[in-house]
Short mmCIF file of C-alpha atoms in Angstrom, two decimals:
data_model
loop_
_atom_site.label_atom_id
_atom_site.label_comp_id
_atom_site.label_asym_id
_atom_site.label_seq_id
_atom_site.Cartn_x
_atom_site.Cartn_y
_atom_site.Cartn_z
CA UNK V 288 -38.84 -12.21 -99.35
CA UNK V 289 -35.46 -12.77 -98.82
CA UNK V 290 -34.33 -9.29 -98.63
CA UNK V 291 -37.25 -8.21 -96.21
CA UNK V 292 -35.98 -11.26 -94.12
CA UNK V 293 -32.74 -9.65 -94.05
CA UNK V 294 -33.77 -5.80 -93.33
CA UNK V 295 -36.17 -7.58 -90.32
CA UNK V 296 -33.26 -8.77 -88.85
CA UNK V 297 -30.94 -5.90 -88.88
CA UNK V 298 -33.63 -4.27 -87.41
CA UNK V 299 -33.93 -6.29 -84.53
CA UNK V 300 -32.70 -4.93 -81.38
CA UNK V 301 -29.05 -6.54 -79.72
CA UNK V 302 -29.32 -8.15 -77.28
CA UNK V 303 -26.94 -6.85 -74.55
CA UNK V 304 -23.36 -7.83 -73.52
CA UNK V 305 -22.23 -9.98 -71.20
CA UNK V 306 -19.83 -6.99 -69.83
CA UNK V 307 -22.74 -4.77 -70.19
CA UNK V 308 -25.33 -6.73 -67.68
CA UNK V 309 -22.41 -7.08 -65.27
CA UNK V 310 -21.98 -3.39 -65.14
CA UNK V 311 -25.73 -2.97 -64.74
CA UNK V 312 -25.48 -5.55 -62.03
CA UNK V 313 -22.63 -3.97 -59.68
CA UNK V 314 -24.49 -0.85 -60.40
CA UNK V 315 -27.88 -2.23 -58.97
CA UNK V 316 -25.78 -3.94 -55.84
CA UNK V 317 -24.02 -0.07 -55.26
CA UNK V 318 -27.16 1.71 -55.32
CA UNK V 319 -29.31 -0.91 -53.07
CA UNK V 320 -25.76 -0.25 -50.44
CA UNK V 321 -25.83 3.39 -50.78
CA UNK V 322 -30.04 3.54 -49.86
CA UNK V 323 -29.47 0.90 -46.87
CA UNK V 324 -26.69 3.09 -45.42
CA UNK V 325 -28.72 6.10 -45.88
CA UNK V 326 -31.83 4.64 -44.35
CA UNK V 327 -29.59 3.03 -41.60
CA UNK V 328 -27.90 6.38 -41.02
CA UNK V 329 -31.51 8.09 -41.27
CA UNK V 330 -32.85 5.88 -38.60
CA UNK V 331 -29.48 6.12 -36.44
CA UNK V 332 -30.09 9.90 -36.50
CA UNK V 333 -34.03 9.70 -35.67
CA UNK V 334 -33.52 7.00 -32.58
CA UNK V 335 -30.48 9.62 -30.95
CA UNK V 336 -32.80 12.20 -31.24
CA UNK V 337 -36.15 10.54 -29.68
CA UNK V 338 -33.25 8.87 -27.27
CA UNK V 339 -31.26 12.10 -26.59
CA UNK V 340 -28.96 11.68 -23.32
CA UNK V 341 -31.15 8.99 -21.91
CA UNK V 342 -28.86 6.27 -20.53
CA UNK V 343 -28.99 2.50 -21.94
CA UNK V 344 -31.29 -0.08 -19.86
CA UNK V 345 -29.33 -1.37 -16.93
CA UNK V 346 -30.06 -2.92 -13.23
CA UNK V 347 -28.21 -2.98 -10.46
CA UNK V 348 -27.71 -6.72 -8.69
CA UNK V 349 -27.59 -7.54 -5.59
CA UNK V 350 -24.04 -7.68 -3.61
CA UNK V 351 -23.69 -10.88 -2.04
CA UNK V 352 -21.48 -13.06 -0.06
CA UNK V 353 -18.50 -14.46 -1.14
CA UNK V 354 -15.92 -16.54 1.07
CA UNK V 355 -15.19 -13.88 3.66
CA UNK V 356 -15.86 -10.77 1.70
CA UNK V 357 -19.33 -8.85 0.18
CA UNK V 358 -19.41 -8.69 -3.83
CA UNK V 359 -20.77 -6.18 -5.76
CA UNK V 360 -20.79 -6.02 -9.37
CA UNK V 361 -21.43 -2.91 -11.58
CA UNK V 362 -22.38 -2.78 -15.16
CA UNK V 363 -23.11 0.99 -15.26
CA UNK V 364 -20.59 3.85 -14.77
CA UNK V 365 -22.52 6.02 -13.10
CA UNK V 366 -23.51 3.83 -9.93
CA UNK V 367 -19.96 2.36 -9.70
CA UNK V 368 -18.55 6.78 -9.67
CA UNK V 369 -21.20 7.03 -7.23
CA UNK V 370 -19.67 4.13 -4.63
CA UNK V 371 -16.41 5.01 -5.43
CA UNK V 372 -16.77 8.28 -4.45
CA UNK V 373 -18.39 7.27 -1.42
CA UNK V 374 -15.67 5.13 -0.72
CA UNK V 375 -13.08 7.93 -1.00
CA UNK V 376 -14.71 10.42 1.33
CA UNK V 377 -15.25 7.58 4.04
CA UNK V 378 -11.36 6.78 4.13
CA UNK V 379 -9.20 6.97 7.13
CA UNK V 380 -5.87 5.39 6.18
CA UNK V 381 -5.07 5.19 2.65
CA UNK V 382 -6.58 5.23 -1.20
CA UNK V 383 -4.91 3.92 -3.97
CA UNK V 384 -6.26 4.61 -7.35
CA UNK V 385 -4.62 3.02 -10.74
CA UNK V 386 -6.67 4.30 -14.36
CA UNK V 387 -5.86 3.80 -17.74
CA UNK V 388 -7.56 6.80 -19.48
CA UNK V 389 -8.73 9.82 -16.22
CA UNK V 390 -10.40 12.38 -18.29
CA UNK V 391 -10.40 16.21 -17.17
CA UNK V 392 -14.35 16.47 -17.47
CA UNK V 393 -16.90 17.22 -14.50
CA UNK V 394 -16.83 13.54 -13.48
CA UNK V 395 -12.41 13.84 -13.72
CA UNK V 396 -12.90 16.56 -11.34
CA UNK V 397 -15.08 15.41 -9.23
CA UNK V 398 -12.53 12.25 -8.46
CA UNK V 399 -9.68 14.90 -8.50
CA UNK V 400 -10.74 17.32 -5.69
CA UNK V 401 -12.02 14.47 -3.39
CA UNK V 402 -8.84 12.59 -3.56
CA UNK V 403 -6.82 16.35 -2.87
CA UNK V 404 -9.59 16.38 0.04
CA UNK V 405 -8.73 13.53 1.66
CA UNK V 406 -4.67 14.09 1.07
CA UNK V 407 -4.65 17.39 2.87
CA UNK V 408 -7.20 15.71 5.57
CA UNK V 409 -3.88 13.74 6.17
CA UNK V 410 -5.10 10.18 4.08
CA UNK V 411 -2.41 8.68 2.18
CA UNK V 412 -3.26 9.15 -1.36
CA UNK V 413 -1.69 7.51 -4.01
CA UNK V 414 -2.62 8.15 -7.88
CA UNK V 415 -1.15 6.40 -11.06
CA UNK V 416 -2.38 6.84 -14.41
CA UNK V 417 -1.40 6.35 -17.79
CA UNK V 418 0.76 8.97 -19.69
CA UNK V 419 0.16 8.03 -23.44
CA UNK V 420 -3.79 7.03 -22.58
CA UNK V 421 -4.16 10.79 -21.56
CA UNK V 422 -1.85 12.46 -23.57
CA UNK V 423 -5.20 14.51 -24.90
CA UNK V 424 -6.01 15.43 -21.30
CA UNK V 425 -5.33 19.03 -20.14
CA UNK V 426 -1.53 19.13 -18.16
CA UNK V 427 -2.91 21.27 -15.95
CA UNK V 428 -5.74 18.64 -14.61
CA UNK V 429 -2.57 16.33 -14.61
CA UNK V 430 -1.13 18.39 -11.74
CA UNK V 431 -1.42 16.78 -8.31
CA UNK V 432 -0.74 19.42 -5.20
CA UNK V 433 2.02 17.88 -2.78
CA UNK V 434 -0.38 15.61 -0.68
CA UNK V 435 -1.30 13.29 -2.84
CA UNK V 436 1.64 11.27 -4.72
CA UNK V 437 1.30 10.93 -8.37
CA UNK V 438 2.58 8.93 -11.01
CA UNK V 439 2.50 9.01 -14.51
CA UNK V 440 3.48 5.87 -16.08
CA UNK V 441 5.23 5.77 -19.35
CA UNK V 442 6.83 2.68 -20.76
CA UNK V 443 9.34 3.91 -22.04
CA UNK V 444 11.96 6.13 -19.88
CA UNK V 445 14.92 5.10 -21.70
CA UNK V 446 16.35 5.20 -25.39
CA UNK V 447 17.31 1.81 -25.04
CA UNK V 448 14.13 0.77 -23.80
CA UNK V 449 12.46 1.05 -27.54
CA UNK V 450 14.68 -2.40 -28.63
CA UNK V 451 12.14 -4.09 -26.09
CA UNK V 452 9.01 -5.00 -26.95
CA UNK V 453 8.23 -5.35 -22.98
CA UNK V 454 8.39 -1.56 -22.54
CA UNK V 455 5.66 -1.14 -25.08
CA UNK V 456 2.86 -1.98 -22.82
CA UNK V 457 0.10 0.30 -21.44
CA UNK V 458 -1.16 0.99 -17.72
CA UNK V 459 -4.15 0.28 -18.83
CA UNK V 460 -5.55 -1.70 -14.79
CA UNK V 461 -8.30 0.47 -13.63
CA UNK V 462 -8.14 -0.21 -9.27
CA UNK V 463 -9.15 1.25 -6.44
CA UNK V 464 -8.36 0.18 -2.99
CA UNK V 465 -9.76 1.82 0.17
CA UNK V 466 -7.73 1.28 3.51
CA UNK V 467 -7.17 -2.42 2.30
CA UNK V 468 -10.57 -3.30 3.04
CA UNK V 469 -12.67 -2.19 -0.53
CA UNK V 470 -11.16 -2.40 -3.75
CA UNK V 471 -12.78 -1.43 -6.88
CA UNK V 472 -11.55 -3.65 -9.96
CA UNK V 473 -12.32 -4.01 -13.68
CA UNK V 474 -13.42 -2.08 -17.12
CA UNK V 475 -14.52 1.40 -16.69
CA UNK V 476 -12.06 4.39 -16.87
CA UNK V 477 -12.93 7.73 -15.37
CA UNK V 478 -14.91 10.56 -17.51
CA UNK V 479 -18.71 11.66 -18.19
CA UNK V 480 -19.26 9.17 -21.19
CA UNK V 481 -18.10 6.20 -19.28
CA UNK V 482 -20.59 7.02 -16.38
CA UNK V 483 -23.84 6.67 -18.47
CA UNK V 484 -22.63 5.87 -22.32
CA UNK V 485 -20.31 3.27 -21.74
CA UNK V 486 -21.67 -0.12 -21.07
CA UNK V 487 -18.52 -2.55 -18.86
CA UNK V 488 -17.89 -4.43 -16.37
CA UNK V 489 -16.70 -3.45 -12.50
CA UNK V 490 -16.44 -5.39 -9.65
CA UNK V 491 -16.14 -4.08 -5.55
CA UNK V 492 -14.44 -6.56 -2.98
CA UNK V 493 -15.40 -5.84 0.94
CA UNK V 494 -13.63 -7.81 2.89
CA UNK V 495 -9.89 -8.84 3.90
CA UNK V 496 -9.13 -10.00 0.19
CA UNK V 497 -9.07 -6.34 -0.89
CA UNK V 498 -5.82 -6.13 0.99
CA UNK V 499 -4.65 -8.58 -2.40
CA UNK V 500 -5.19 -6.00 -4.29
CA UNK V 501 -3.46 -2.90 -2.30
CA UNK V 502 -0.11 -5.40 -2.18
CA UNK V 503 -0.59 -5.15 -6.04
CA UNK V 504 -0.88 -1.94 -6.30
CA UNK V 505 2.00 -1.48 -3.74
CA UNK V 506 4.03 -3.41 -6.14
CA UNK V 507 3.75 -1.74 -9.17
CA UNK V 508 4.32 1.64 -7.77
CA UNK V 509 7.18 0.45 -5.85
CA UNK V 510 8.43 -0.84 -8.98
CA UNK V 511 8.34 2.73 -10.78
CA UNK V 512 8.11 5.66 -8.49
CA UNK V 513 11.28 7.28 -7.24
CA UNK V 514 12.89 5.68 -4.20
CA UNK V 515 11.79 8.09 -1.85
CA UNK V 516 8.37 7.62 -2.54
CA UNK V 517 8.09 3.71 -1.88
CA UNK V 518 4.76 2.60 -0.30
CA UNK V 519 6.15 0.94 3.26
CA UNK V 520 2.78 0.01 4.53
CA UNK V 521 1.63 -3.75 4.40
CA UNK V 522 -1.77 -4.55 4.75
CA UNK V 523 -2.22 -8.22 6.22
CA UNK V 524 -3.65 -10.52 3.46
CA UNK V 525 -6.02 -13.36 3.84
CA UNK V 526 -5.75 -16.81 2.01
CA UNK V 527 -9.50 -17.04 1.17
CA UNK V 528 -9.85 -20.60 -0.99
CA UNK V 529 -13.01 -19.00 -3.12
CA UNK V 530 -11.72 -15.75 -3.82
CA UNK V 531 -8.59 -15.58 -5.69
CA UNK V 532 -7.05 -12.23 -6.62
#
């Protein structure tokens, strides 16, 4: 009896280790990841495909009164290209335009060759844009014909310059003021996948208080285009106590 006892017992199975059941256990939680990234990716793929190039849900509000000026505010690209465009072909004194990233796409282009319009119509056109944001832009769509005036900022324009940590900022203000009457302030940058992929926020001033935002603009270039390209005009600003720029 006592020897069966024995051979039952070294027959039993082991139970498993400690070390064991904690490999079995991160091996459980790695493959329940790996079949929810799957089925996420899966259903990622299957959604862009039913979706295609159909823009995100979005409305439109209603401009309204504000002190002495009209407010509009955008929150898709492709109605805020549409107005700005609009507003560049109706101007008669000046445009100012200030981007971050201006890519060299249809939409790019479309900005480009209405500003160059309106510069050989005889419109004071003046462009700035950020050289390290569009460093992956073609230097040919970077080329601005004589009328308009161009600048592309760069922090940096010195060797010295690199010991401050000031002169590692971006122009990264997207702005555009219209005679010093509309301006055109906020998020979106100019390309095709901002106009209908890119969901931000844009705001359009009519009124006197745009000319707030044309002294800004005047400032800034002033501050970094060559001497002989200084911005002289003044556009009279307005104190308005419930719009502050």
């Amino acid at each position: 009896m006592k020897y069966g006892w024995l051979a039952w017992r070294r027959r039993r199975p082991r139970r498993p280790s400690l070390k064991r059941l904690a490999l079995w256990s991160i091996g459980g939680l790695l493959s329940v990841q790996a079949v929810t990234v799957a089925a996420l990716q899966a259903a990622s793929i299957i959604r862009s495909k039913r979706r295609g190039e159909t823009a995100f849900p979005h409305t439109r509000p209603e401009s309204v009164e504000v002190g002495h000026c009209r407010v509009q505010l955008y929150s898709f690209g492709q109605d805020l290209y549409d107005d700005m465009l609009r507003g560049i072909e109706g101007a008669r004194e000046s445009i100012y335009l200030e981007t971050f990233i201006w890519k060299g796409d249809d939409t790019g282009k479309r900005f480009k060759e209405s500003l160059v319009r309106k510069a050989n119509a005889g419109v004071a056109v003046f462009v700035v844009y950020d050289h390290f944001g569009n460093l992956v832009v073609p230097a040919s769509f970077k080329m601005f014909p004589k009328p308009v005036h161009a600048l592309a900022y760069r922090g940096i324009t010195q060797p010295w310059q690199v010991l401050d940590p000031h002169h590692y900022a971006l122009e990264h203000r997207k702005l555009m003021v219209v005679d010093g009457r509309t301006a055109f302030i906020g998020g979106y940058n100019i390309g095709v996948d901002y106009a209908t992929k890119w969901r931000d926020t844009h705001l359009r001033i009519d009124g006197p208080d745009a000319a707030d935002l044309a002294q800004h603009f005047a400032d800034f270039w002033n501050d970094h285009a060559p001497p002989d390209e200084r911005i002289s005009h003044h556009y009279r600003r307005h104190f308005d106590p419930v719009i502050h720029v």
